[in-house]
Each structure stands twice: as C-alpha cells, then as structure tokens.
XYZ file of C-alpha atoms in Angstrom:
690
model
C 17.746 7.930 -40.144
C 14.801 10.331 -40.446
C 12.450 11.503 -37.713
C 8.684 11.577 -38.152
C 6.376 14.365 -36.951
C 2.589 14.034 -37.075
C 0.003 16.559 -35.913
C -3.757 16.083 -36.241
C -5.301 19.537 -35.754
C -9.013 19.802 -34.964
C -11.682 21.654 -33.057
C -11.542 21.257 -29.256
C -11.080 17.692 -28.043
C -12.851 16.887 -24.731
C -10.281 16.925 -21.919
C -11.264 13.468 -20.668
C -10.356 11.943 -24.056
C -7.023 13.618 -24.732
C -4.595 11.432 -22.786
C -6.033 8.176 -24.093
C -6.197 9.538 -27.641
C -2.505 10.489 -27.602
C -1.558 6.998 -26.468
C -3.848 5.426 -29.076
C -2.203 7.505 -31.819
C 1.232 6.400 -30.653
C 0.285 2.730 -30.472
C -1.583 2.558 -33.773
C 1.115 4.315 -35.767
C 4.147 2.629 -34.206
C 2.523 -0.803 -34.385
C 1.649 -0.194 -38.015
C 5.218 0.848 -38.819
C 6.699 -2.129 -36.985
C 4.453 -4.571 -38.867
C 6.014 -3.447 -42.140
C 9.541 -3.798 -40.747
C 10.030 -0.043 -40.376
C 11.729 0.102 -36.980
C 12.435 3.228 -34.919
C 14.443 4.347 -31.869
C 11.757 6.067 -29.814
C 8.328 7.686 -29.878
C 6.402 10.227 -27.810
C 2.810 11.474 -28.008
C 1.320 14.799 -26.873
C -2.101 16.406 -26.711
C -3.632 19.845 -26.335
C -7.293 20.836 -26.637
C -6.869 21.275 -30.407
C -4.211 18.795 -31.465
C -2.803 15.296 -31.167
C 0.926 15.109 -31.851
C 3.298 12.197 -32.365
C 7.061 12.289 -32.844
C 8.968 9.162 -33.883
C 12.767 9.324 -33.842
C 15.380 7.166 -35.550
C 13.064 5.792 -38.231
C 14.473 3.630 -41.010
C 14.539 5.388 -44.382
C 12.950 2.325 -45.967
C 11.645 -1.052 -44.903
C 14.095 -3.942 -45.423
C 13.744 -6.226 -48.429
C 12.239 -9.598 -47.529
C 13.060 -12.986 -49.028
C 10.843 -15.830 -47.872
C 10.848 -19.503 -48.826
C 7.582 -21.400 -48.573
C 7.404 -25.197 -48.908
C 4.667 -26.509 -51.166
C 3.322 -29.834 -52.457
C 5.268 -32.408 -54.451
C 5.771 -31.691 -58.144
C 3.504 -34.607 -59.044
C 0.688 -33.483 -56.741
C -2.778 -32.866 -58.246
C -2.970 -29.723 -60.359
C -5.560 -28.093 -58.074
C -3.267 -28.513 -55.068
C -0.389 -26.847 -56.915
C -2.637 -24.025 -58.175
C -3.887 -23.356 -54.673
C -0.331 -23.219 -53.333
C 0.793 -20.808 -56.079
C -2.233 -18.592 -55.520
C -1.685 -18.474 -51.754
C 2.009 -17.657 -52.137
C 1.318 -15.100 -54.849
C 3.897 -16.540 -57.274
C 3.933 -18.254 -60.655
C 5.152 -21.774 -61.379
C 8.348 -20.330 -62.880
C 9.174 -18.543 -59.611
C 9.260 -21.857 -57.715
C 12.251 -24.100 -57.206
C 12.202 -27.891 -57.215
C 14.131 -29.545 -54.406
C 14.552 -33.229 -53.734
C 14.549 -34.692 -50.245
C 13.815 -38.115 -48.779
C 10.091 -37.620 -49.402
C 10.530 -36.774 -53.088
C 10.743 -33.658 -55.229
C 8.955 -30.716 -53.643
C 8.056 -27.213 -54.854
C 9.445 -24.223 -52.950
C 8.017 -20.758 -53.575
C 10.608 -17.980 -53.435
C 8.802 -14.817 -52.330
C 10.824 -11.630 -52.615
C 9.414 -8.319 -51.420
C 11.526 -5.222 -52.090
C 11.841 -2.565 -49.402
C 9.468 0.398 -49.485
C 10.274 4.066 -48.773
C 9.350 5.299 -45.295
C 7.102 8.036 -46.694
C 4.964 5.519 -48.555
C 4.550 3.337 -45.453
C 3.861 6.297 -43.143
C 1.147 7.600 -45.466
C -0.525 4.202 -45.582
C -0.340 3.662 -41.790
C -1.481 7.187 -40.884
C -4.481 7.110 -43.226
C -5.584 3.782 -41.745
C -5.082 5.179 -38.235
C -7.146 8.297 -38.900
C -9.989 6.408 -40.543
C -10.177 3.792 -37.787
C -9.321 5.875 -34.719
C -11.017 4.477 -31.573
C -12.715 7.604 -30.231
C -15.331 6.863 -27.523
C -17.602 9.213 -29.464
C -17.100 10.667 -32.921
C -18.941 12.789 -35.478
C -19.225 13.452 -39.196
C -19.352 16.948 -40.673
C -19.856 18.444 -44.091
C -20.219 16.058 -47.002
C -17.284 13.796 -46.126
C -17.336 10.293 -44.699
C -14.537 10.760 -42.158
C -15.483 10.478 -38.483
C -13.468 12.322 -35.817
C -14.167 13.498 -32.292
C -14.541 17.075 -33.588
C -14.057 18.379 -37.156
C -10.505 17.624 -38.285
C -8.998 20.748 -39.889
C -5.451 19.893 -40.926
C -2.787 17.194 -40.963
C 0.905 17.897 -40.489
C 3.146 14.996 -41.500
C 6.898 15.430 -41.988
C 9.947 13.221 -42.365
C 13.112 15.129 -41.468
C 16.846 14.423 -41.299
C 20.118 16.375 -41.544
C 19.402 17.228 -45.165
C 16.037 18.836 -44.465
C 12.428 17.742 -44.275
C 9.830 16.447 -46.705
C 6.054 16.342 -46.539
C 4.610 12.846 -46.540
C 2.170 12.713 -49.455
C -1.181 11.988 -47.859
C -4.791 13.063 -48.325
C -7.667 11.980 -46.107
C -11.213 12.976 -47.020
C -10.016 16.083 -48.820
C -7.528 17.099 -46.116
C -4.008 17.121 -47.610
C -1.000 16.751 -45.332
C 1.393 19.684 -45.148
C 4.041 21.289 -42.972
C 2.014 24.106 -41.424
C 0.040 24.388 -38.190
C -1.494 27.059 -35.985
C -0.792 28.341 -32.512
C -3.230 29.652 -29.910
C -6.742 30.366 -31.165
C -6.678 33.997 -29.944
C -3.075 34.852 -29.118
C -1.330 32.952 -31.917
C 0.350 34.505 -34.962
C -1.635 32.598 -37.575
C -0.384 29.613 -39.546
C 3.343 28.833 -39.682
C 5.584 26.188 -41.232
C 7.817 23.817 -39.280
C 10.779 21.657 -40.239
C 10.871 19.108 -37.422
C 9.772 18.398 -33.870
C 12.151 20.780 -32.063
C 11.230 23.593 -34.434
C 7.539 22.681 -34.064
C 7.562 22.729 -30.250
C 9.529 25.991 -30.062
C 7.283 27.816 -32.548
C 4.165 26.560 -30.758
C 5.416 28.025 -27.491
C 6.105 31.351 -29.223
C 2.520 31.169 -30.461
C 1.251 30.653 -26.880
C 0.775 26.876 -26.939
C 2.423 24.558 -24.392
C 2.496 21.176 -26.129
C 3.087 18.942 -23.093
C 0.056 18.269 -20.886
C 2.426 17.528 -18.008
C 4.130 20.897 -18.428
C 0.770 22.671 -18.515
C -0.304 20.898 -15.317
C 2.983 21.764 -13.590
C 2.607 25.395 -14.644
C -0.948 25.549 -13.291
C -0.005 23.995 -9.976
C 3.102 26.150 -9.522
C 1.301 29.403 -10.297
C -1.760 28.475 -8.211
C 0.195 27.460 -5.104
C 2.426 30.540 -5.415
C -0.572 32.876 -5.627
C -2.242 31.187 -2.637
C 0.950 31.185 -0.565
C 1.330 34.937 -1.103
C -1.969 35.392 0.757
C -1.247 32.810 3.477
C -3.576 30.239 1.926
C -3.266 26.734 0.435
C -4.670 25.169 -2.722
C -6.595 21.954 -2.038
C -4.905 19.152 -3.991
C -7.001 17.443 -6.644
C -4.970 15.456 -9.170
C -7.995 14.575 -11.292
C -9.132 18.180 -11.594
C -5.577 19.292 -12.394
C -5.363 16.798 -15.258
C -8.771 17.877 -16.561
C -8.017 21.600 -16.443
C -4.644 21.047 -18.157
C -6.676 19.523 -20.998
C -8.922 22.581 -21.268
C -6.228 25.167 -22.002
C -3.256 25.516 -24.319
C -1.746 28.505 -22.515
C -2.757 28.362 -18.812
C -3.252 31.669 -17.012
C -3.950 31.219 -13.303
C -6.330 33.658 -11.585
C -7.308 33.612 -7.911
C -10.514 35.008 -6.470
C -12.292 35.186 -3.119
C -15.519 33.518 -2.034
C -18.202 35.920 -0.878
C -18.773 36.247 2.876
C -22.368 34.882 2.737
C -21.020 31.509 1.587
C -18.094 31.014 3.973
C -20.346 29.179 6.446
C -21.067 26.358 4.019
C -19.293 23.056 4.744
C -15.916 23.050 2.957
C -16.823 19.868 1.076
C -19.929 21.557 -0.343
C -17.931 24.547 -1.547
C -15.228 22.331 -2.997
C -17.681 20.030 -4.800
C -19.807 22.842 -6.189
C -16.792 24.722 -7.568
C -15.191 21.608 -9.003
C -18.274 20.121 -10.644
C -19.805 23.302 -12.046
C -16.868 25.650 -12.638
C -13.720 23.480 -12.677
C -12.281 25.729 -9.927
C -9.620 24.683 -7.442
C -10.519 25.357 -3.811
C -8.263 27.531 -1.688
C -8.377 27.029 2.077
C -7.146 28.844 5.137
C -4.740 26.402 6.836
C -5.448 27.951 10.220
C -9.201 27.333 10.138
C -9.586 24.689 7.413
C -12.239 26.932 5.856
C -12.512 27.317 2.059
C -12.059 31.043 1.442
C -10.992 31.349 -2.185
C -10.783 29.707 -5.556
C -8.383 29.361 -8.459
C -9.609 29.414 -12.033
C -7.450 28.833 -15.103
C -8.040 30.988 -18.156
C -6.821 30.183 -21.662
C -5.883 33.750 -22.539
C -3.834 36.689 -21.269
C -5.827 39.910 -20.997
C -4.838 43.550 -20.805
C -6.531 43.925 -17.399
C -4.702 40.904 -15.937
C -7.862 38.839 -15.749
C -10.007 41.284 -13.770
C -12.928 40.990 -16.183
C -12.634 37.194 -16.289
C -12.637 36.993 -12.488
C -15.650 39.292 -12.266
C -17.623 37.074 -14.617
C -16.564 33.924 -12.788
C -17.506 35.453 -9.434
C -20.960 36.291 -10.751
C -21.591 32.730 -11.936
C -20.065 31.245 -8.783
C -22.260 33.370 -6.528
C -25.349 32.015 -8.276
C -24.160 28.435 -7.872
C -23.264 28.902 -4.213
C -26.581 30.617 -3.520
C -28.271 27.404 -4.630
C -25.963 25.353 -2.417
C -26.666 27.595 0.579
C -30.409 27.257 -0.023
C -30.126 23.452 -0.052
C -27.938 23.476 3.060
C -30.237 25.709 5.091
C -33.366 23.777 4.087
C -31.741 20.453 4.951
C -30.551 21.737 8.329
C -34.070 22.913 9.141
C -35.480 19.453 8.384
C -32.744 17.678 10.366
C -33.218 19.866 13.439
C -37.017 19.994 13.336
C -38.184 16.632 12.024
C -35.089 14.480 12.500
C -33.422 12.191 9.979
C -36.268 9.676 10.230
C -38.396 12.009 8.098
C -35.983 11.474 5.218
C -35.727 7.752 5.889
C -39.508 7.366 5.591
C -39.386 8.952 2.120
C -37.074 6.156 0.972
C -40.011 3.750 0.981
C -40.823 5.312 -2.418
C -37.296 4.725 -3.761
C -36.713 1.301 -5.309
C -33.390 -0.344 -4.510
C -34.044 -3.268 -6.872
C -37.334 -4.549 -8.186
C -36.688 -7.959 -6.575
C -35.191 -6.600 -3.353
C -37.694 -3.929 -2.434
C -37.260 -0.265 -1.584
C -34.397 1.561 0.094
C -36.547 1.655 3.247
C -36.887 -2.162 3.139
C -33.128 -2.414 2.773
C -32.573 -0.104 5.744
C -34.739 -2.379 7.911
C -32.628 -5.389 6.914
C -29.351 -3.532 7.529
C -30.557 -2.350 10.935
C -31.461 -5.890 12.030
C -28.174 -7.306 10.731
C -26.118 -4.502 12.299
C -27.664 -5.376 15.660
C -26.614 -9.018 15.172
C -23.080 -8.056 14.131
C -22.540 -5.463 16.868
C -21.357 -7.929 19.591
C -18.818 -9.449 17.154
C -17.138 -6.067 16.618
C -17.476 -4.711 20.134
C -20.190 -2.185 19.279
C -23.244 -1.203 21.291
C -26.185 -3.002 19.643
C -28.636 -0.126 20.173
C -26.251 2.429 18.670
C -25.479 0.136 15.733
C -29.163 -0.302 14.971
C -29.838 3.426 15.362
C -26.942 4.281 13.042
C -28.141 1.809 10.432
C -31.652 3.284 10.465
C -30.411 6.810 9.642
C -27.327 5.911 7.573
C -29.104 6.392 4.229
C -31.338 9.284 5.297
C -29.334 11.942 3.480
C -30.241 10.287 0.149
C -33.535 12.198 0.484
C -31.847 15.530 1.228
C -31.734 18.357 -1.310
C -27.961 18.661 -1.077
C -27.289 15.015 -1.934
C -29.884 15.176 -4.705
C -27.813 17.996 -6.229
C -24.405 16.461 -5.396
C -24.729 12.651 -5.088
C -20.993 12.324 -4.395
C -21.607 13.974 -0.989
C -23.793 11.121 0.288
C -22.638 9.933 3.670
C -20.656 13.084 4.376
C -23.813 15.185 4.457
C -25.440 12.468 6.548
C -22.771 13.074 9.170
C -23.411 16.832 9.180
C -27.165 16.335 9.437
C -26.875 13.702 12.183
C -24.751 16.125 14.207
C -27.318 18.866 13.611
C -30.104 16.535 14.764
C -28.231 15.899 18.029
C -27.578 12.200 17.403
C -24.694 10.449 19.191
C -21.224 11.034 17.752
C -20.828 7.336 16.905
C -24.079 7.400 14.908
C -23.059 10.515 12.980
C -19.660 9.005 12.144
C -21.288 5.793 10.913
C -23.473 7.774 8.495
C -20.333 8.804 6.655
C -18.008 5.863 7.260
C -20.364 2.958 6.518
C -19.791 3.373 2.771
C -16.074 2.702 3.231
C -13.927 1.108 2.073
C -14.863 1.893 -1.528
C -11.688 0.467 -3.048
C -8.379 -1.252 -2.309
C -6.710 1.989 -1.191
C -9.636 3.594 0.639
C -9.472 4.033 4.416
C -11.152 1.302 6.466
C -13.469 2.273 9.364
C -12.282 1.180 12.802
C -14.958 2.691 15.076
C -17.085 -0.292 16.248
C -20.472 1.194 15.318
C -19.205 2.221 11.869
C -17.730 -1.242 11.323
C -20.999 -2.936 12.282
C -23.098 -0.803 9.909
C -20.552 -1.046 7.090
C -20.446 -4.834 7.328
C -24.228 -5.063 7.501
C -24.595 -2.807 4.464
C -22.170 -4.819 2.314
C -23.364 -8.239 3.463
C -26.978 -7.305 2.780
C -25.997 -6.260 -0.735
C -24.093 -9.490 -1.383
C -26.650 -11.894 0.045
C -29.506 -10.000 -1.594
C -28.120 -10.274 -5.090
C -27.010 -13.856 -4.443
C -30.547 -14.682 -3.334
C -31.988 -13.426 -6.638
C -29.154 -15.035 -8.619
C -27.643 -11.770 -9.843
C -23.995 -12.794 -9.462
C -20.981 -11.304 -11.252
C -20.218 -13.053 -14.530
C -16.852 -12.728 -16.283
C -15.879 -9.072 -16.378
C -19.444 -7.901 -15.742
C -20.327 -6.765 -12.241
C -23.105 -4.166 -12.571
C -23.882 -4.093 -8.841
C -20.204 -3.821 -7.720
C -20.397 -7.070 -5.742
C -16.650 -7.707 -6.070
C -16.009 -4.327 -4.487
C -18.477 -5.114 -1.697
C -16.769 -8.456 -0.982
C -13.347 -6.806 -0.917
C -14.777 -4.217 1.472
C -15.932 -6.974 3.846
C -12.526 -8.647 3.641
C -10.662 -5.427 4.439
C -13.035 -4.602 7.311
C -12.443 -8.045 8.814
C -8.663 -8.012 8.400
C -7.947 -4.414 9.416
C -10.100 -4.736 12.538
C -8.860 -8.246 13.366
C -12.381 -9.630 13.520
C -12.760 -13.309 14.325
C -16.121 -14.749 13.420
C -17.754 -17.415 11.298
C -18.590 -15.805 7.986
C -20.950 -18.671 7.145
C -22.980 -17.982 10.282
C -23.150 -14.263 9.542
C -24.071 -14.877 5.903
C -26.787 -17.249 7.054
C -28.356 -14.470 9.138
C -28.174 -12.092 6.183
C -29.729 -14.666 3.834
C -32.568 -15.203 6.308
C -33.427 -11.499 6.077
C -34.103 -12.099 2.378
C -36.310 -15.070 3.148
C -33.576 -17.406 1.931
C -32.300 -20.348 3.929
C -29.951 -21.461 1.170
C -26.422 -22.476 2.231
C -23.808 -19.765 2.017
C -21.119 -22.029 0.538
C -21.277 -20.482 -2.931
C -20.953 -16.951 -1.582
C -18.140 -18.090 0.724
C -16.260 -19.372 -2.346
C -16.707 -15.932 -3.897
C -15.128 -14.376 -0.798
C -12.238 -16.839 -1.028
C -11.616 -15.849 -4.651
C -11.549 -12.158 -3.732
C -9.236 -12.957 -0.816
C -6.715 -14.514 -3.224
C -6.761 -11.358 -5.317
C -6.370 -9.176 -2.227
C -3.403 -11.160 -0.887
C -1.649 -11.275 -4.247
C -0.092 -7.861 -3.550
C 1.465 -9.336 -0.406
C 3.196 -11.939 -2.547
C 1.117 -14.807 -1.149
C 0.563 -17.438 -3.821
C -2.931 -18.655 -4.634
C -1.931 -22.282 -3.965
C -0.771 -21.299 -0.461
C -4.208 -19.848 0.213
C -5.809 -23.006 -1.217
C -3.683 -25.064 1.175
C -5.024 -23.218 4.226
C -8.590 -22.926 2.906
C -8.777 -26.723 2.927
C -8.363 -26.646 6.710
C -11.207 -26.319 9.239
C -12.308 -22.764 9.972
C -11.979 -21.513 6.406
C -14.922 -19.162 6.946
C -12.892 -17.203 9.513
C -11.022 -14.866 7.178
C -8.644 -13.559 9.845
C -7.694 -17.150 10.684
C -7.181 -18.017 7.011
C -4.939 -15.012 6.405
C -2.869 -15.637 9.537
C -2.290 -19.237 8.430
C -1.513 -18.194 4.854
C 1.026 -15.580 5.943
C 2.767 -18.039 8.261
C 2.830 -20.779 5.618
C 4.110 -18.354 2.977
C 6.868 -17.208 5.312
C 7.828 -20.829 6.055
C 7.915 -21.755 2.370
C 10.265 -18.854 1.692
C 12.919 -20.594 3.826
C 15.125 -23.410 2.551
C 13.871 -25.830 5.216
C 10.243 -25.035 4.417
C 10.609 -25.488 0.664
C 12.573 -28.739 1.013
C 10.157 -30.091 3.616
C 7.297 -29.777 1.108
C 9.264 -31.887 -1.344
C 9.907 -34.467 1.382
C 6.223 -34.457 2.320
C 5.158 -34.948 -1.302
C 7.639 -37.818 -1.705
C 6.272 -39.509 1.422
C 2.674 -38.898 0.322
C 3.291 -40.250 -3.196
C 4.964 -43.449 -1.931
C 2.222 -43.969 0.639
C -0.610 -43.306 -1.848
C 0.831 -45.740 -4.374
C 1.305 -48.436 -1.728
C -2.256 -48.021 -0.425
C -3.673 -48.290 -3.952
C -1.533 -51.357 -4.680
C -2.218 -53.145 -1.388
C -5.841 -52.061 -1.032
C -5.343 -51.055 2.597
C -4.872 -47.829 4.517
C -1.571 -47.377 6.346
C -2.676 -44.952 8.997
C -1.611 -46.429 12.347
C 0.718 -48.884 14.010
C 4.148 -47.375 13.311
C 6.411 -48.638 16.104
C 9.958 -47.509 16.799
C 10.932 -51.063 17.871
C 10.878 -52.127 14.187
C 13.278 -49.352 13.174
C 16.474 -50.763 11.635
C 18.551 -47.588 11.196
C 19.514 -44.577 13.272
C 17.851 -42.305 10.707
C 14.586 -44.208 11.099
C 14.737 -43.892 14.872
C 15.581 -40.191 14.604
C 12.493 -39.618 12.465
C 10.261 -41.259 15.094
C 11.745 -38.926 17.703
C 11.330 -35.850 15.482
C 7.696 -36.691 14.744
C 6.952 -37.166 18.447
C 8.454 -33.754 19.175
C 6.548 -32.115 16.286
C 3.223 -33.636 17.355
C 3.762 -32.383 20.877
C 4.296 -28.842 19.574
C 2.088 -28.456 16.497
C -1.277 -29.517 17.936
C -1.286 -27.124 20.931
C 0.200 -24.359 18.772
C -2.615 -24.712 16.229
C -5.213 -24.693 19.001
C -3.630 -21.520 20.365
C -3.520 -20.109 16.817
C 0.232 -19.675 17.117
C 0.751 -20.530 13.467
C 4.317 -19.286 13.350
C 5.330 -21.774 16.017
C 3.412 -24.602 14.336
C 4.956 -23.893 10.924
C 8.436 -23.634 12.419
C 8.019 -26.969 14.163
C 6.860 -28.522 10.902
C 9.869 -27.068 9.051
C 12.181 -28.681 11.614
C 11.143 -32.064 10.180
C 13.023 -31.301 6.987
C 16.415 -32.688 8.119
C 15.196 -35.991 9.663
C 12.876 -36.656 6.675
C 15.720 -36.036 4.201
C 18.034 -38.274 6.207
C 15.381 -41.004 6.351
C 14.897 -41.097 2.581
C 18.666 -41.025 1.979
C 19.309 -44.020 4.250
C 16.163 -46.156 4.125
C 14.368 -48.189 1.448
C 10.679 -47.951 2.313
C 9.568 -50.973 0.282
C 11.728 -53.467 2.147
C 11.585 -57.199 1.347
C 10.691 -57.726 5.005
C 6.908 -57.147 5.002
C 6.777 -56.259 8.702
C 9.441 -53.597 8.234
C 7.741 -52.360 5.034
C 4.368 -51.943 6.775
C 6.027 -50.168 9.677
C 7.788 -47.751 7.348
C 4.598 -47.053 5.400
C 2.823 -46.319 8.672
C 5.718 -44.004 9.511
C 5.130 -42.164 6.230
C 1.495 -41.891 7.274
C 2.655 -40.171 10.436
C 4.602 -37.651 8.301
C 1.486 -36.960 6.276
C -0.777 -36.659 9.309
C 1.642 -34.411 11.188
C 2.170 -32.017 8.278
C -1.520 -31.896 7.358
C -2.284 -30.509 10.814
C -0.787 -27.235 9.581
C -2.112 -27.016 6.022
C -3.095 -29.212 3.105
C 0.367 -29.373 1.550
C -0.963 -31.579 -1.267
C -2.434 -28.416 -2.804
C 0.916 -26.674 -3.110
C 2.350 -26.444 -6.616
C 5.892 -27.406 -7.619
C-alpha cells in the first residue's frame, strides 16, 4: 500500500493563515480520495512560511471496482420514460436486465465501474483542491488564472512504497509536479530530490527547515526560557504570539536583548503590548520586581556574529517605538494629574456610540445613574459607584489607548491612581469591562460589580430599545457576550435581585417603558447555554423557569442544580414517571368529565393500605416542601419530593383509579390532583422530557 506525499511550495504564507490552510489541505484531499473509494490508514498536515505539506499513509494502490444495480421502469413503460432512465444510469438498453416480480417485468441497469489507479485519482483530487483552495485572501500573478495566497512556485507529489517512488503526473497552470523541493531561503543547499516523507523531513532539517510548527514553537520556547533563566529572568507566556512567531520562521534562532534604562519606568503592560504588536517580541520580566527588563526576538537565520547585528537593528527600532510610548504615557499622566479624568470624559461628547443611542458621554451619564441604582443590590457605596462610572471610559480619550486600544480599562486604572481617585474607583475603571468571555475572571469588588452590570445592562437595553437584536449567527454588537457577562456577574457574586425590575430602570434611561419580558427571555436562553457545561439539561431549566421568581437568576440556577441532582437519582427519575402518569390520568379524566379535580380528597374513602400510605406521604411532603421552598432550601424540598416515589409506585401497583364506585373514583382523582399540586411546588415537571 503506497504512501502519498504532497508539498505546495510558495512565497511566504501569512502566519495567521498557515494552521487553517494545513487542515484545509488535509480535509480537501482526504475527503476527495475517500469519495472515490480510495481509503487510507492515516494522514498528517504541516506548514511552514513557504510550504503546505500533506502525508497520507496506507493508501490503496487503486480504487475498488464498483458494480451497482439500479431499478428502472417496466419494460412496457413509455419510450421517453425508458430513455430517461437509460440516460440517467449512463447505460444502453442492452446493458439492462429484465426481471419479473409481482408487479411485472422491470428493467434493471447494471452499472460497472472499474477501479482506477491511485495516481490518476490523486492528480484529479489535488488539481481540484489547488484550484478551489479556500484562502481568506488570494492573488493572481503573471499571465495565469490560478489564485493562491502568494505565488505558487512548485508542486511535489509522490506515491511511494517498498519498490520505490513515482511522481504523480499533474500540471496546474503551467506548474508540473515533481519530486524536488527547496530548503531554507538563505541557509539551504538549493533544490533536492526526495523519495518519501521520512526522506523529505530529514533532508529539510539538513537544509535548515523544521517542518512541524509545533516543533518550531517548542524550540522557540525552550531556547527563550533557557536564555532568560541564565540571567535570572522569566519570559512572559503568550501562547498566541508563540504560535504566530513559529509561523514566521522555518529555522528559529532565539536572541535576547535588554530594554533601555529610559523605558524601564513604563507600565509593564505598555512595554509588553508595544513589543508584541509592533515587533513580535516576547517580553522578559524580572520575577523579583515584576518589571519588564528585556525582550526575546526570533530570527530566521544563523549569523556569523551570533545575532549581534540583528539585535542592534532590533534595539534601534524598539527604542523608537518605546520613545513614542513614553511620550504618550508622560502626556497622559500630566493630564490626569492636572486636569483630572473628567477632562477626557468631556471629550467623549464628540464620540458617537451609536447614531440612535447618542454619544459616549450620553452613555456614561446613563451608566452612572444605573450604577447608583444597582449599588445597594451589590453592597457598594452609591457615591463611589456613580463616581467610578463617570470616569470608567475616560481613558478612551487618552493618547495611549488611542495608540493601543487593547489597553483600555487598564490604562484607566493607572490614570485614576495618578489622579488620586479612590482605590475602588481605579479598580472599577479596569474591571468593569469584565468578564469578556466564558473563561474571563469575574469582578467581585462591589463598586466594580455595580459599574460592570450597569455598563452591560445599558448596552443590552439600549440595543433592544432600538430593535437591534441578535439574529441567527449575527451579533454585531456582542449582545450575547454582554448577557453572559451579566449572568456570570450575578452567579459568581451570588446576587439576588429582580432582573425585570433592574431592566425596567435601564429601559427608562433610554426613554422606553416597554416590558422587559423579551430581553428576559434572551437572558434565559443564554443561561441554558451557560449551564450546559455543568450538565444541566435545557428541559430542567425550563421546568424551573416556569416557577415564580424566574427573573432572579441566582434563584433559577439554585433550583435547576437541585432538580438536576434529584433527577440523577433513581428515586428522582422514577418519581417523574409517576408524576407524569398521575398527571396524564387526571388530565384525561378532567377533559372527559368536564370538571376540575382539585380538592376534596379524603383519607376516609381510601380502600387499600397503599392508598392510605399515599395520603400520609403527601401530608408529610406538604409539611416539608412549602417551608423549604420559602426558605430557598431547594435541596430539602427536592429530597422530600423524591421520597414520594415509593408510595406513588405502590399506589399505582395496587389501585385502579377509575373505579366503578364513582365516589371512590372522584376521591382517587382528587388524590392524583394532590400529587400534581405537591410536585409542582418544586418545579413544573410537565416540561421535563422523557
């Protein structure tokens, strides 16, 4: 069984596209092979800045022959019907068989397709893949029609086995497949031939190319951390930057330099961001002080002076970049200390948030008023919450955030400290943006929580008020993320409050008195998604959302967790079945009789011990469940409900509800009503599936 090796060699592929492109190559080729019946044992894809590589092992030498029978019309069917069948099957009348069954004599087309050599199939699949490759951006060059991310220079395509290797005959836009490739652009030994994947990978490494992106990343990280450790320093982890840099080099050479003394006073986040965004440098910090004191750059070439010239050039460019950053920092500090953050906030009146929702300054006024309303709910000082909200967006007008937008909030904290604002206010400037995602940290400081909630609720109610809601997969204003942020803030901080009431206050700030029910439903949908990772089923959440207090998210989640835990037990699961049986019998009887059986069950009409025992069990459950629910002790309430499982099962095993004695029948139906009423105190079990 032969192995397949494909390499598409081009000019430099952008690092951000390499990983996805390698996976696309693997999927398109292997799917294309599988569609023709050409199966394989395994496949792996690789990428470097100048090549996409795919190896497929254990490939069939040829696709299997196919024999297919296709039933057609009767032999005496109209001629046009028979012609259409023959044309669709791709056969002649002579290639069909006539078979008789109970419906008459029918035509059967016998379609036989011989197997095809692997090389022929690979050539066909690879050409289609190259011509239809899903690059995010592509280009044409020269006089050809082929589009590729950068000019495609060569194609290597080999089938190899124990007997040797053969070139797959293929030509795409004048580029003919062969068995040769090239190593490193500067340190390689020119073009060389290969015979298979192992030979290919080994010769690439001798020509200063590490094929595996993972191996390049591991090499970079190992060499960088070793160099930093030798000087008592640490490299700041950045997985995204590591992946990007591994896609910029084929032969990584790690070099470490020092940051000039004039720049050591800059905030570490400023240094780190500037070096990452502009130079793709890793930051190196002093673990004793937390200060960024050095950098790591990764070259794509070994030099005779061990990188001294490269480092000198990088230091020159870095000094210019950091001089700009220091200028921004010093100017911003002067404004914060002299004029205060309000000077920046006033400038936001000229910055539009949304053409229907006013300026950023208008938004700040709404957030400040709402934060003051929310403050008592979260245990925050109302004055501090309002003050924090008024300066929380001030740094958007600063020079530093204009240059590095990703530092918004963080710089606000630095500037608030410099302006002498309370610690809680400074912290809220940074933390009110959080949480930004499902794994982001959630603020717990009361003032930060108040401002964060106000910020997100103003966003949600504002866009709801102008009818700019998420539709399908589209959510241009990140409203799903904002709703999830509110949910996580509420749950992590154990906040208990009516969301409808709070939403009503936020809607009022937009001049809207519309009910918040639609937005509350949106929160409930996001809550289901959030709790899915906990293993809580959506129907369990529906069952508790049907209960009073569904706008108290902490209450809903506590009920849902308790109900989910109860349903995971044998008693809980079986009780639901007993409840549904009782509810179904009762519902049918009420529809048939045209009356409601909701009161009057009396133990004196009980005819069996099991019936009497159920009365006793229901009395005990009622005595426990109602006070437990009032006390929000949902675990106790659910446990008491689950204890009804045995007496309900025994009742149905021993008793016929629809007795011939009408008095007894009515009594038993009223008893079923008691089961329904008792269980529905805990959750709407009718909404549970199964």
